[in-house]
Tab-separated table of C-alpha atoms in Angstrom:
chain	number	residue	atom	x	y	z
A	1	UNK	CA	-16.098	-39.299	-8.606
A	2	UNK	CA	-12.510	-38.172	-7.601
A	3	UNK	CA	-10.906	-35.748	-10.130
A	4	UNK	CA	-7.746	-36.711	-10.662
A	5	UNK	CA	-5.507	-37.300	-13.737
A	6	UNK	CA	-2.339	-40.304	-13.520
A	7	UNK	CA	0.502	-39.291	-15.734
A	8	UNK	CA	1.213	-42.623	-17.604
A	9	UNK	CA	4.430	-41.892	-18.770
A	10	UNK	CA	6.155	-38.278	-19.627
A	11	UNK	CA	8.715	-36.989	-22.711
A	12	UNK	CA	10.821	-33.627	-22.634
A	13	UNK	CA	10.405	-31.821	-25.827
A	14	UNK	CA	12.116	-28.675	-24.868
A	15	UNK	CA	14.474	-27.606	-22.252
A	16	UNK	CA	15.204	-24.087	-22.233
A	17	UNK	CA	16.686	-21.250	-19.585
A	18	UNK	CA	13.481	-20.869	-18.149
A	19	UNK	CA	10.896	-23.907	-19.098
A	20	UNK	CA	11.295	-27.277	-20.096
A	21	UNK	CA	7.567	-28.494	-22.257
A	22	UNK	CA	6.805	-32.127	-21.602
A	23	UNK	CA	4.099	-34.521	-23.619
A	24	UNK	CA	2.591	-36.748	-21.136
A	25	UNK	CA	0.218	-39.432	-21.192
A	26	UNK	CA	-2.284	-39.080	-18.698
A	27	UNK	CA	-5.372	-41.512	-18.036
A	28	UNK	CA	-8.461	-39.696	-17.156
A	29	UNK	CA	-10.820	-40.509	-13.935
A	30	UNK	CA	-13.136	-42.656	-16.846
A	31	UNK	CA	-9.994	-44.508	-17.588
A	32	UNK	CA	-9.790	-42.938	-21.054
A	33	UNK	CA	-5.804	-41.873	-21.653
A	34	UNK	CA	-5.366	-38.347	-23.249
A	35	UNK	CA	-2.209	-36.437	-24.195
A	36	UNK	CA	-0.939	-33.552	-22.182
A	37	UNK	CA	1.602	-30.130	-23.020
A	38	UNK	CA	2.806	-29.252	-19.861
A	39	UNK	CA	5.624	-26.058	-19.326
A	40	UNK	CA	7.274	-26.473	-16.328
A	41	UNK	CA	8.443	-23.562	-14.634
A	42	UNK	CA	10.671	-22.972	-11.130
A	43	UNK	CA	7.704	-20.419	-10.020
A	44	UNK	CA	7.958	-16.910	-8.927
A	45	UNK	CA	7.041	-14.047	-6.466
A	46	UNK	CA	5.458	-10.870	-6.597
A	47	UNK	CA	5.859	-7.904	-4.115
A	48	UNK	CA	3.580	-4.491	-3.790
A	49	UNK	CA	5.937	-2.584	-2.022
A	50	UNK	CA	3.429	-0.029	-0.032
A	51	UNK	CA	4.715	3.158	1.949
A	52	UNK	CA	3.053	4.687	4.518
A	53	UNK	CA	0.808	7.164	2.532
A	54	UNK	CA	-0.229	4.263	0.777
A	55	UNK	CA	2.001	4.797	-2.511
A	56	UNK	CA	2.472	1.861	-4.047
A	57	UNK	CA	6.170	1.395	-6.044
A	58	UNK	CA	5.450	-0.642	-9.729
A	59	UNK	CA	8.085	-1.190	-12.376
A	60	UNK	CA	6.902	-0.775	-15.956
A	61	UNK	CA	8.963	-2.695	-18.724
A	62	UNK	CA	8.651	-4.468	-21.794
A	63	UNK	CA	7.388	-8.194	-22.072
A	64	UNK	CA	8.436	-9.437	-25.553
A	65	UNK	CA	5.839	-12.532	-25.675
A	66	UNK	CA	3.457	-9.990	-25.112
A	67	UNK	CA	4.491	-7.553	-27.351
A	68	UNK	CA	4.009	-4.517	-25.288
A	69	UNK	CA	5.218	-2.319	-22.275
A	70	UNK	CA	3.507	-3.231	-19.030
A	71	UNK	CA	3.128	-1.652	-15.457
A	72	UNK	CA	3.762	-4.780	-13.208
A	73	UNK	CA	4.440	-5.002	-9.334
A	74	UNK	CA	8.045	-5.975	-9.316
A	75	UNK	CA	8.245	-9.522	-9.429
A	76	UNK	CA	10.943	-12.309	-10.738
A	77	UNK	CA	11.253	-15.808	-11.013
A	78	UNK	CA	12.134	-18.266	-8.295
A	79	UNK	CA	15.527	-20.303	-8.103
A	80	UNK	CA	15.635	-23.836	-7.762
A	81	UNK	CA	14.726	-24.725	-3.755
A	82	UNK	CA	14.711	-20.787	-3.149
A	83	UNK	CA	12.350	-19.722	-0.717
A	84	UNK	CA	9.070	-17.737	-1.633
A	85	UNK	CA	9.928	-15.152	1.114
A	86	UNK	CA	13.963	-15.098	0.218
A	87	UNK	CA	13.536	-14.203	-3.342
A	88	UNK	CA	10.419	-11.624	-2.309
A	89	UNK	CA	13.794	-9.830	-0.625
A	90	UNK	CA	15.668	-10.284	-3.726
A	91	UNK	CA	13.645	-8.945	-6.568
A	92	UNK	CA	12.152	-5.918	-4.105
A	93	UNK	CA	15.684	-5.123	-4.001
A	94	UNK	CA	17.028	-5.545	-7.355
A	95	UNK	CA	14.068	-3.669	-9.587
A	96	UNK	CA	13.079	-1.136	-6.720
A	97	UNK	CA	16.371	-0.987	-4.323
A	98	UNK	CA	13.690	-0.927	-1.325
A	99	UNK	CA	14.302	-2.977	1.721
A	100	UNK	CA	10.919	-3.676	4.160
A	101	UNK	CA	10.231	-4.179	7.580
A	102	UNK	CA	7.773	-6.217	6.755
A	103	UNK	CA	6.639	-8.877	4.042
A	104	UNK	CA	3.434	-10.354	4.135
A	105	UNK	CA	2.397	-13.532	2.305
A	106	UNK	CA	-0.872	-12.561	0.573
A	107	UNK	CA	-0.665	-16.120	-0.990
A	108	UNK	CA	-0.366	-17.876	-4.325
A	109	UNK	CA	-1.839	-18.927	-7.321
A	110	UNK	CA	-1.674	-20.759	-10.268
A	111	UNK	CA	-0.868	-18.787	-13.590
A	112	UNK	CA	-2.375	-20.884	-15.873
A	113	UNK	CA	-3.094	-23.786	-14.793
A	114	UNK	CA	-4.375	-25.553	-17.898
A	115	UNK	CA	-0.811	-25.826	-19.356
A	116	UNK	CA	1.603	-24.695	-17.172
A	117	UNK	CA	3.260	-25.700	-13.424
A	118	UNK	CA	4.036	-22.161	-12.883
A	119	UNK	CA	2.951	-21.202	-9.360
A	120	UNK	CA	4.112	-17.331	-8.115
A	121	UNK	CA	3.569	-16.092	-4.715
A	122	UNK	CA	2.579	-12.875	-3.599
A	123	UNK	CA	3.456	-10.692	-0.970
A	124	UNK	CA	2.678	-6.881	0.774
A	125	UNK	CA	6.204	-5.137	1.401
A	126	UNK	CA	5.852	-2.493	3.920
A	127	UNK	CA	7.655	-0.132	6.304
A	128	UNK	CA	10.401	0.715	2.950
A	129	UNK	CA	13.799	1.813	2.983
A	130	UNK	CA	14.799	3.287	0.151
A	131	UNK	CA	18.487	2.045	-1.507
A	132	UNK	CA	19.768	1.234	-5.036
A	133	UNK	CA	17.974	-0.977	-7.738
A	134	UNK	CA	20.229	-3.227	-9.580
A	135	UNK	CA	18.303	-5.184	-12.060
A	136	UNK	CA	19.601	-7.841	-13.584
A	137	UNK	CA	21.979	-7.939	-16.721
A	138	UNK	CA	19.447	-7.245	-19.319
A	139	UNK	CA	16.700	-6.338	-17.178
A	140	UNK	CA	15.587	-2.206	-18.675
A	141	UNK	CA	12.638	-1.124	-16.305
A	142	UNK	CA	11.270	2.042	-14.763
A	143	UNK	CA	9.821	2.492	-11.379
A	144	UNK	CA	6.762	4.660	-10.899
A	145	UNK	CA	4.843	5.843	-7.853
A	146	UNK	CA	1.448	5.016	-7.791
A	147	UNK	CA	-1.920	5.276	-4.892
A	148	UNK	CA	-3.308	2.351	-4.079
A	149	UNK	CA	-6.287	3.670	-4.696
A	150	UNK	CA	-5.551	4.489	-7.769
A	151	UNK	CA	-4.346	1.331	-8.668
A	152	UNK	CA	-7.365	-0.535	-7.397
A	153	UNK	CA	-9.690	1.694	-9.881
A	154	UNK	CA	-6.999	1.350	-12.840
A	155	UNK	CA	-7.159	-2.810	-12.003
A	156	UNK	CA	-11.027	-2.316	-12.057
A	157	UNK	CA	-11.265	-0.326	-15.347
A	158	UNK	CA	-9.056	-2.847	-16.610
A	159	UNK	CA	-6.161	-0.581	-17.162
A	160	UNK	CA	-3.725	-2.474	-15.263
A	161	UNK	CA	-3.433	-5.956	-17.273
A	162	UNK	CA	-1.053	-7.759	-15.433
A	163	UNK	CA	-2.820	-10.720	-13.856
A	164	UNK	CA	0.027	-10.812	-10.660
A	165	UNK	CA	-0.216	-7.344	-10.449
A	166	UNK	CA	-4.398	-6.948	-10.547
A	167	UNK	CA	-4.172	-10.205	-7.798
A	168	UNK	CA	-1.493	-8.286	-5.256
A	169	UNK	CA	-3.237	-5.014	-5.834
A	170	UNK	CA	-6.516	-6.242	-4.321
A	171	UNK	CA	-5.175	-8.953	-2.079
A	172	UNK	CA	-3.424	-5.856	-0.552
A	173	UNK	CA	-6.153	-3.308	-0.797
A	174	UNK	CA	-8.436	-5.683	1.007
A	175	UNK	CA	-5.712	-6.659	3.890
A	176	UNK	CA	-4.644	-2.941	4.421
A	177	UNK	CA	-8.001	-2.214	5.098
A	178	UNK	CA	-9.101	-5.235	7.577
A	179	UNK	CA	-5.727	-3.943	9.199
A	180	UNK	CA	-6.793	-0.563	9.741
């Protein structure tokens, strides 16, 4: 049986700064026709910038729909037809001021797929230049130094919560060590 869904017909509900919610129609490989919420989002990256002792650079602010202060890898959302690996340069430099060497594509996934189009990529930032962080207007965050190790057993005691930031963390973990 092939697993697919055909969107029948689609209606915007919302259109805001950063998602727009459709209610589609969709018939269902039986034939069957369900309804669908879908928020469509642009996408984003992630970056673990990583120096050479193996400190790892993550930004801790507050996420309102959350309700709490997290410690994320610094991250942002992507601009319409921007590149993965152009914006990966852009937010490193605007929450951390870094500038790599090197940026490796560790991948992507979905963030939740059951709802939402939003698809962020992740990437290793290494061999780091230090500069000036310029977050954008509105944008209050704090960047910590962390191990690598450290974070790896605070993602596996469940301290660190962030789902982009627990993926990156052992994405990179595992690559740094293959790499020697």
């Amino acid at each position: 049986m092939e697993l697919l869904e055909k969107t029948l017909d689609s209606e915007e509900k919302y259109r805001g700064v950063i998602v727009t919610v459709t209610l589609d129609h969709a018939q269902l490989c039986d034939g069957r026709t369900v309804l669908r919420e879908v928020v469509h989002h642009s996408g984003g990256v992630s970056v673990l910038p990583v120096d050479d002792e193996g400190y790892c650079y993550m930004v801790r602010q507050f996420r309102y729909p959350a309700g709490e202060t997290m410690l994320e890898i610094p991250a942002g959302k992507r601009e319409k037809g921007e590149e993965p690996l152009k914006c990966a340069v852009r937010e490193l430099s605007e929450e951390t001021g870094f500038t790599a060497d090197r940026l490796v594509d560790l991948g992507h996934f979905y963030a939740t797929p059951g709802y939402c189009s939003e698809v962020i990529h992740v990437f290793l930032a290494t061999g780091l230049h230090p500069g000036k962080s310029h977050p954008d207007d509105g944008e209050f965050l704090n960047v910590e130094k962390i191990h690598l190790d450290e974070l790896t057993e605070m993602a596996m005691r469940g301290e660190l919560i962030d789902a982009k930031s627990v993926i990156a963390v052992l994405k990179a973990k595992r690559f740094l060590e293959a790499e020697g």
